[in-house]
Amino acid sequence: MTRVLVARQDNLGDVLLAGPCIRAVAASASHVTLLAGPHGRAAGELLPGVDDVLTWTAPWIDPEPPPVTATDTGAFVARMRAQSFDRALILTSFHQSPLPLALLLRQAGVPWIGAISEDYPGSLLDLRHRVDGDPPEPVRMLSLAEAAGFSLPPDDHGALALRRPLPEITRLTGGGAYVVVHPAASVPARQPTAAWTRETVRALAADGHRVLVTGSPAERTLTQEVAGTSAVNLGGRTSLAELAAVLSGAQVVVAPNTGPAHLAAAAGTPVVSLFAPVVPAERWAPYGVPTIVLGDQQAPCRASRARVCPVPGHPCLDTIDPADVCRAVTALAQPGAVVPEDAALTSPH
């Protein structure tokens, strides 16, 4: 019996990208627990290989961090100790440190801990893994599992995946083929303006596509503005599992760099990625499905990790020609569409 904790404590997209790593661990562990943050828990519940999900808000990762208190960290350590984990893998983005969590897990008595760490870990880590280059995030995380002695089964394709079956959602999607446009992202700099997206929805509808617009309950005003009279507004009408089912049934999903873009990839649906270059597309673009990246990847905001667009007019996304989106959707909607991994279209300026 080997009980393994895998931690990924940020957003739902990050958790979805951890899927191949988690499946590699699950292939030989007797029980896999995912430690997620509040923004990623629902995604963890959709991942194959996860036996249960624990939630805790890490003050060094969450975008709205709570204060650090002895009461909170003490309760977390006690909770982890009660689980009696044999091993732990801590998954983090390149700009996050695994060491605070490693310290707490050591206090909880976890005997073996591995993580990717540029910082000297002292006795906090048993495996200090380093990754060369800038691989896609799922590959980066899977490499940690492999360094720890876990590997995917021979028949596992290594792409993103979801638990099946997904919910029945015909009442939402109706009959016939459709394209999904998801207009929002958790970080404002990564989403185009509502006016641009509305124009693009109109262009897709004029091109003969039946368009569904998706979003969370908090995004209903945006999705209604974007859908107008040209599309069906599903904003706020789906759980995450139902959203996954809607995306799974789409011919193509059009979305910025956001969790639902990775959810579409996990569902196996091609993606037109409206990608703001504040983070590198090589690492964060939808993985494992035919994808066309649109947007100026050399814009002044490149690699800035900005949360709010620092350039007037949001040129990296809002100067994309909606006709380019229509052409990309048409290309990806073809049966058996295969797009090279380096395929990208960038709108001229």
PDB file of C-alpha atoms in Angstrom, residues 54-235:
ATOM      1  CA  LEU A  54      -8.229  17.767  -0.156  1.00  0.00           C
ATOM      2  CA  THR A  55      -8.466  21.559  -0.230  1.00  0.00           C
ATOM      3  CA  TRP A  56      -6.276  24.113   1.510  1.00  0.00           C
ATOM      4  CA  THR A  57      -5.490  27.713   0.583  1.00  0.00           C
ATOM      5  CA  ALA A  58      -1.722  28.167   0.370  1.00  0.00           C
ATOM      6  CA  PRO A  59      -0.853  31.751   1.394  1.00  0.00           C
ATOM      7  CA  TRP A  60       2.196  31.753  -0.932  1.00  0.00           C
ATOM      8  CA  ILE A  61       0.197  30.668  -4.023  1.00  0.00           C
ATOM      9  CA  ASP A  62      -3.390  31.930  -3.894  1.00  0.00           C
ATOM     10  CA  PRO A  63      -3.917  35.258  -5.739  1.00  0.00           C
ATOM     11  CA  GLU A  64      -5.908  36.568  -2.751  1.00  0.00           C
ATOM     12  CA  PRO A  65      -3.855  35.007   0.040  1.00  0.00           C
ATOM     13  CA  PRO A  66      -5.162  34.725   3.569  1.00  0.00           C
ATOM     14  CA  PRO A  67      -2.918  35.729   6.463  1.00  0.00           C
ATOM     15  CA  VAL A  68      -0.458  33.162   7.747  1.00  0.00           C
ATOM     16  CA  THR A  69      -1.513  32.029  11.213  1.00  0.00           C
ATOM     17  CA  ALA A  70      -0.228  29.344  13.535  1.00  0.00           C
ATOM     18  CA  THR A  71      -3.802  28.118  13.968  1.00  0.00           C
ATOM     19  CA  ASP A  72      -4.323  27.586  10.230  1.00  0.00           C
ATOM     20  CA  THR A  73      -0.957  26.004   9.468  1.00  0.00           C
ATOM     21  CA  GLY A  74      -1.144  23.911  12.625  1.00  0.00           C
ATOM     22  CA  ALA A  75      -4.541  22.540  11.637  1.00  0.00           C
ATOM     23  CA  PHE A  76      -3.212  21.788   8.152  1.00  0.00           C
ATOM     24  CA  VAL A  77      -0.190  19.907   9.528  1.00  0.00           C
ATOM     25  CA  ALA A  78      -2.444  17.861  11.813  1.00  0.00           C
ATOM     26  CA  ARG A  79      -4.732  17.064   8.896  1.00  0.00           C
ATOM     27  CA  MET A  80      -1.827  15.889   6.752  1.00  0.00           C
ATOM     28  CA  ARG A  81      -0.372  13.821   9.589  1.00  0.00           C
ATOM     29  CA  ALA A  82      -3.680  11.993   9.984  1.00  0.00           C
ATOM     30  CA  GLN A  83      -3.526  10.929   6.322  1.00  0.00           C
ATOM     31  CA  SER A  84      -0.266   8.965   6.804  1.00  0.00           C
ATOM     32  CA  PHE A  85       1.087   9.630   3.324  1.00  0.00           C
ATOM     33  CA  ASP A  86       4.097   7.610   2.216  1.00  0.00           C
ATOM     34  CA  ARG A  87       5.248  10.059  -0.450  1.00  0.00           C
ATOM     35  CA  ALA A  88       4.393  13.523  -1.745  1.00  0.00           C
ATOM     36  CA  LEU A  89       5.001  15.293  -5.045  1.00  0.00           C
ATOM     37  CA  ILE A  90       4.650  19.066  -4.991  1.00  0.00           C
ATOM     38  CA  LEU A  91       3.722  20.575  -8.366  1.00  0.00           C
ATOM     39  CA  THR A  92       4.301  24.288  -8.860  1.00  0.00           C
ATOM     40  CA  SER A  93       4.686  26.789 -11.676  1.00  0.00           C
ATOM     41  CA  PHE A  94       8.187  28.063 -12.417  1.00  0.00           C
ATOM     42  CA  HIS A  95       7.611  31.232 -10.367  1.00  0.00           C
ATOM     43  CA  GLN A  96       6.290  29.396  -7.306  1.00  0.00           C
ATOM     44  CA  SER A  97       8.316  27.724  -4.579  1.00  0.00           C
ATOM     45  CA  PRO A  98       7.495  24.220  -3.334  1.00  0.00           C
ATOM     46  CA  LEU A  99       9.503  24.728  -0.157  1.00  0.00           C
ATOM     47  CA  PRO A 100       6.858  26.245   2.160  1.00  0.00           C
ATOM     48  CA  LEU A 101       4.582  23.280   1.554  1.00  0.00           C
ATOM     49  CA  ALA A 102       7.505  20.882   1.861  1.00  0.00           C
ATOM     50  CA  LEU A 103       8.268  22.346   5.300  1.00  0.00           C
ATOM     51  CA  LEU A 104       4.702  21.780   6.485  1.00  0.00           C
ATOM     52  CA  LEU A 105       4.615  18.249   5.069  1.00  0.00           C
ATOM     53  CA  ARG A 106       7.880  17.463   6.876  1.00  0.00           C
ATOM     54  CA  GLN A 107       6.244  18.655  10.076  1.00  0.00           C
ATOM     55  CA  ALA A 108       3.335  16.342   9.246  1.00  0.00           C
ATOM     56  CA  GLY A 109       5.735  13.406   9.080  1.00  0.00           C
ATOM     57  CA  VAL A 110       5.688  12.734   5.328  1.00  0.00           C
ATOM     58  CA  PRO A 111       8.856  10.645   4.899  1.00  0.00           C
ATOM     59  CA  TRP A 112       9.574  11.323   1.204  1.00  0.00           C
ATOM     60  CA  ILE A 113       8.935  14.529  -0.764  1.00  0.00           C
ATOM     61  CA  GLY A 114       9.835  15.457  -4.340  1.00  0.00           C
ATOM     62  CA  ALA A 115       9.486  18.748  -6.229  1.00  0.00           C
ATOM     63  CA  ILE A 116      10.958  20.880  -8.985  1.00  0.00           C
ATOM     64  CA  SER A 117      13.052  23.465  -7.180  1.00  0.00           C
ATOM     65  CA  GLU A 118      15.632  26.005  -8.244  1.00  0.00           C
ATOM     66  CA  ASP A 119      16.147  27.040  -4.635  1.00  0.00           C
ATOM     67  CA  TYR A 120      18.388  25.039  -2.329  1.00  0.00           C
ATOM     68  CA  PRO A 121      15.984  22.794  -0.369  1.00  0.00           C
ATOM     69  CA  GLY A 122      18.252  21.547   2.403  1.00  0.00           C
ATOM     70  CA  SER A 123      16.518  18.596   4.026  1.00  0.00           C
ATOM     71  CA  LEU A 124      13.048  19.635   2.850  1.00  0.00           C
ATOM     72  CA  LEU A 125      13.183  17.550  -0.339  1.00  0.00           C
ATOM     73  CA  ASP A 126      14.311  14.002  -0.995  1.00  0.00           C
ATOM     74  CA  LEU A 127      14.092  14.651  -4.747  1.00  0.00           C
ATOM     75  CA  ARG A 128      15.148  18.052  -6.047  1.00  0.00           C
ATOM     76  CA  HIS A 129      14.243  17.816  -9.720  1.00  0.00           C
ATOM     77  CA  ARG A 130      15.323  20.316 -12.365  1.00  0.00           C
ATOM     78  CA  VAL A 131      13.893  20.760 -15.854  1.00  0.00           C
ATOM     79  CA  ASP A 132      15.884  21.967 -18.834  1.00  0.00           C
ATOM     80  CA  GLY A 133      14.385  24.331 -21.383  1.00  0.00           C
ATOM     81  CA  ASP A 134      10.756  25.444 -21.435  1.00  0.00           C
ATOM     82  CA  PRO A 135       8.598  22.368 -22.130  1.00  0.00           C
ATOM     83  CA  PRO A 136       4.781  22.407 -22.038  1.00  0.00           C
ATOM     84  CA  GLU A 137       3.555  22.445 -18.454  1.00  0.00           C
ATOM     85  CA  PRO A 138       2.069  18.901 -18.574  1.00  0.00           C
ATOM     86  CA  VAL A 139       5.431  17.557 -19.788  1.00  0.00           C
ATOM     87  CA  ARG A 140       7.257  19.496 -17.072  1.00  0.00           C
ATOM     88  CA  MET A 141       5.059  18.059 -14.327  1.00  0.00           C
ATOM     89  CA  LEU A 142       5.150  14.534 -15.767  1.00  0.00           C
ATOM     90  CA  SER A 143       8.951  14.690 -15.705  1.00  0.00           C
ATOM     91  CA  LEU A 144       8.818  15.068 -11.918  1.00  0.00           C
ATOM     92  CA  ALA A 145       6.721  11.906 -11.601  1.00  0.00           C
ATOM     93  CA  GLU A 146       9.146  10.056 -13.860  1.00  0.00           C
ATOM     94  CA  ALA A 147      12.136  11.258 -11.833  1.00  0.00           C
ATOM     95  CA  ALA A 148      10.349   9.903  -8.756  1.00  0.00           C
ATOM     96  CA  GLY A 149      10.012   6.477 -10.363  1.00  0.00           C
ATOM     97  CA  PHE A 150       6.446   6.717 -11.653  1.00  0.00           C
ATOM     98  CA  SER A 151       5.546   6.255 -15.318  1.00  0.00           C
ATOM     99  CA  LEU A 152       2.474   6.252 -17.514  1.00  0.00           C
ATOM    100  CA  PRO A 153       1.187   2.857 -18.655  1.00  0.00           C
ATOM    101  CA  PRO A 154       2.194   1.914 -22.228  1.00  0.00           C
ATOM    102  CA  ASP A 155      -1.351   2.507 -23.487  1.00  0.00           C
ATOM    103  CA  ASP A 156      -1.633   6.010 -21.974  1.00  0.00           C
ATOM    104  CA  HIS A 157      -1.335   8.693 -24.652  1.00  0.00           C
ATOM    105  CA  GLY A 158       0.041  11.285 -22.231  1.00  0.00           C
ATOM    106  CA  ALA A 159      -2.477  13.966 -23.213  1.00  0.00           C
ATOM    107  CA  LEU A 160      -4.949  15.619 -20.873  1.00  0.00           C
ATOM    108  CA  ALA A 161      -8.000  13.570 -19.925  1.00  0.00           C
ATOM    109  CA  LEU A 162     -11.254  13.631 -17.951  1.00  0.00           C
ATOM    110  CA  ARG A 163     -13.272  11.067 -16.067  1.00  0.00           C
ATOM    111  CA  ARG A 164     -16.053   9.639 -18.212  1.00  0.00           C
ATOM    112  CA  PRO A 165     -18.988   9.578 -18.624  1.00  0.00           C
ATOM    113  CA  LEU A 166     -19.675  13.300 -18.555  1.00  0.00           C
ATOM    114  CA  PRO A 167     -23.167  14.622 -17.792  1.00  0.00           C
ATOM    115  CA  GLU A 168     -25.924  14.636 -20.389  1.00  0.00           C
ATOM    116  CA  ILE A 169     -26.267  18.234 -21.604  1.00  0.00           C
ATOM    117  CA  THR A 170     -28.479  18.064 -24.713  1.00  0.00           C
ATOM    118  CA  ARG A 171     -30.996  20.293 -22.921  1.00  0.00           C
ATOM    119  CA  LEU A 172     -28.315  23.000 -23.010  1.00  0.00           C
ATOM    120  CA  THR A 173     -26.747  22.454 -26.405  1.00  0.00           C
ATOM    121  CA  GLY A 174     -29.733  21.389 -28.481  1.00  0.00           C
ATOM    122  CA  GLY A 175     -29.226  19.307 -31.584  1.00  0.00           C
ATOM    123  CA  GLY A 176     -26.636  19.658 -34.309  1.00  0.00           C
ATOM    124  CA  ALA A 177     -23.058  20.828 -34.561  1.00  0.00           C
ATOM    125  CA  TYR A 178     -21.842  23.848 -32.652  1.00  0.00           C
ATOM    126  CA  VAL A 179     -18.788  25.969 -31.835  1.00  0.00           C
ATOM    127  CA  VAL A 180     -18.129  27.256 -28.310  1.00  0.00           C
ATOM    128  CA  VAL A 181     -16.764  30.716 -27.557  1.00  0.00           C
ATOM    129  CA  HIS A 182     -15.564  31.195 -23.980  1.00  0.00           C
ATOM    130  CA  PRO A 183     -14.795  34.914 -23.593  1.00  0.00           C
ATOM    131  CA  ALA A 184     -13.368  35.234 -20.074  1.00  0.00           C
ATOM    132  CA  ALA A 185     -10.125  34.499 -18.270  1.00  0.00           C
ATOM    133  CA  SER A 186      -9.266  34.722 -14.577  1.00  0.00           C
ATOM    134  CA  VAL A 187      -6.573  37.288 -15.393  1.00  0.00           C
ATOM    135  CA  PRO A 188      -7.919  40.346 -17.306  1.00  0.00           C
ATOM    136  CA  ALA A 189      -4.756  40.750 -19.406  1.00  0.00           C
ATOM    137  CA  ARG A 190      -5.399  37.351 -20.973  1.00  0.00           C
ATOM    138  CA  GLN A 191      -8.887  37.996 -22.361  1.00  0.00           C
ATOM    139  CA  PRO A 192      -9.943  40.123 -25.321  1.00  0.00           C
ATOM    140  CA  THR A 193     -12.456  42.908 -24.823  1.00  0.00           C
ATOM    141  CA  ALA A 194     -16.158  42.154 -24.874  1.00  0.00           C
ATOM    142  CA  ALA A 195     -16.610  44.313 -27.986  1.00  0.00           C
ATOM    143  CA  TRP A 196     -13.998  42.320 -29.925  1.00  0.00           C
ATOM    144  CA  THR A 197     -15.454  38.993 -28.804  1.00  0.00           C
ATOM    145  CA  ARG A 198     -18.990  40.064 -29.722  1.00  0.00           C
ATOM    146  CA  GLU A 199     -17.782  40.982 -33.212  1.00  0.00           C
ATOM    147  CA  THR A 200     -16.066  37.601 -33.501  1.00  0.00           C
ATOM    148  CA  VAL A 201     -19.218  35.746 -32.403  1.00  0.00           C
ATOM    149  CA  ARG A 202     -21.154  37.617 -35.089  1.00  0.00           C
ATOM    150  CA  ALA A 203     -18.530  36.676 -37.684  1.00  0.00           C
ATOM    151  CA  LEU A 204     -18.700  33.003 -36.722  1.00  0.00           C
ATOM    152  CA  ALA A 205     -22.489  33.031 -36.910  1.00  0.00           C
ATOM    153  CA  ALA A 206     -22.371  34.764 -40.295  1.00  0.00           C
ATOM    154  CA  ASP A 207     -19.941  32.046 -41.407  1.00  0.00           C
ATOM    155  CA  GLY A 208     -22.630  29.450 -40.747  1.00  0.00           C
ATOM    156  CA  HIS A 209     -21.660  28.220 -37.279  1.00  0.00           C
ATOM    157  CA  ARG A 210     -24.096  27.703 -34.432  1.00  0.00           C
ATOM    158  CA  VAL A 211     -22.327  29.407 -31.532  1.00  0.00           C
ATOM    159  CA  LEU A 212     -22.684  28.733 -27.815  1.00  0.00           C
ATOM    160  CA  VAL A 213     -21.126  31.205 -25.357  1.00  0.00           C
ATOM    161  CA  THR A 214     -20.007  29.820 -22.002  1.00  0.00           C
ATOM    162  CA  GLY A 215     -18.991  31.370 -18.703  1.00  0.00           C
ATOM    163  CA  SER A 216     -19.339  31.190 -14.940  1.00  0.00           C
ATOM    164  CA  PRO A 217     -22.228  32.699 -12.945  1.00  0.00           C
ATOM    165  CA  ALA A 218     -20.042  35.735 -12.250  1.00  0.00           C
ATOM    166  CA  GLU A 219     -19.542  36.199 -16.006  1.00  0.00           C
ATOM    167  CA  ARG A 220     -23.219  36.266 -17.052  1.00  0.00           C
ATOM    168  CA  THR A 221     -23.197  39.953 -17.947  1.00  0.00           C
ATOM    169  CA  LEU A 222     -20.158  39.422 -20.184  1.00  0.00           C
ATOM    170  CA  THR A 223     -21.553  36.294 -21.848  1.00  0.00           C
ATOM    171  CA  GLN A 224     -24.885  38.004 -22.560  1.00  0.00           C
ATOM    172  CA  GLU A 225     -23.108  40.989 -24.099  1.00  0.00           C
ATOM    173  CA  VAL A 226     -20.926  38.731 -26.209  1.00  0.00           C
ATOM    174  CA  ALA A 227     -23.732  36.405 -27.320  1.00  0.00           C
ATOM    175  CA  GLY A 228     -26.185  39.146 -28.240  1.00  0.00           C
ATOM    176  CA  THR A 229     -28.690  37.752 -30.706  1.00  0.00           C
ATOM    177  CA  SER A 230     -26.051  35.768 -32.625  1.00  0.00           C
ATOM    178  CA  ALA A 231     -25.398  32.970 -30.127  1.00  0.00           C
ATOM    179  CA  VAL A 232     -26.850  30.934 -27.275  1.00  0.00           C
ATOM    180  CA  ASN A 233     -25.804  32.268 -23.879  1.00  0.00           C
ATOM    181  CA  LEU A 234     -24.896  29.458 -21.462  1.00  0.00           C
ATOM    182  CA  GLY A 235     -23.180  31.778 -18.989  1.00  0.00           C
TER     183      GLY A 235
END
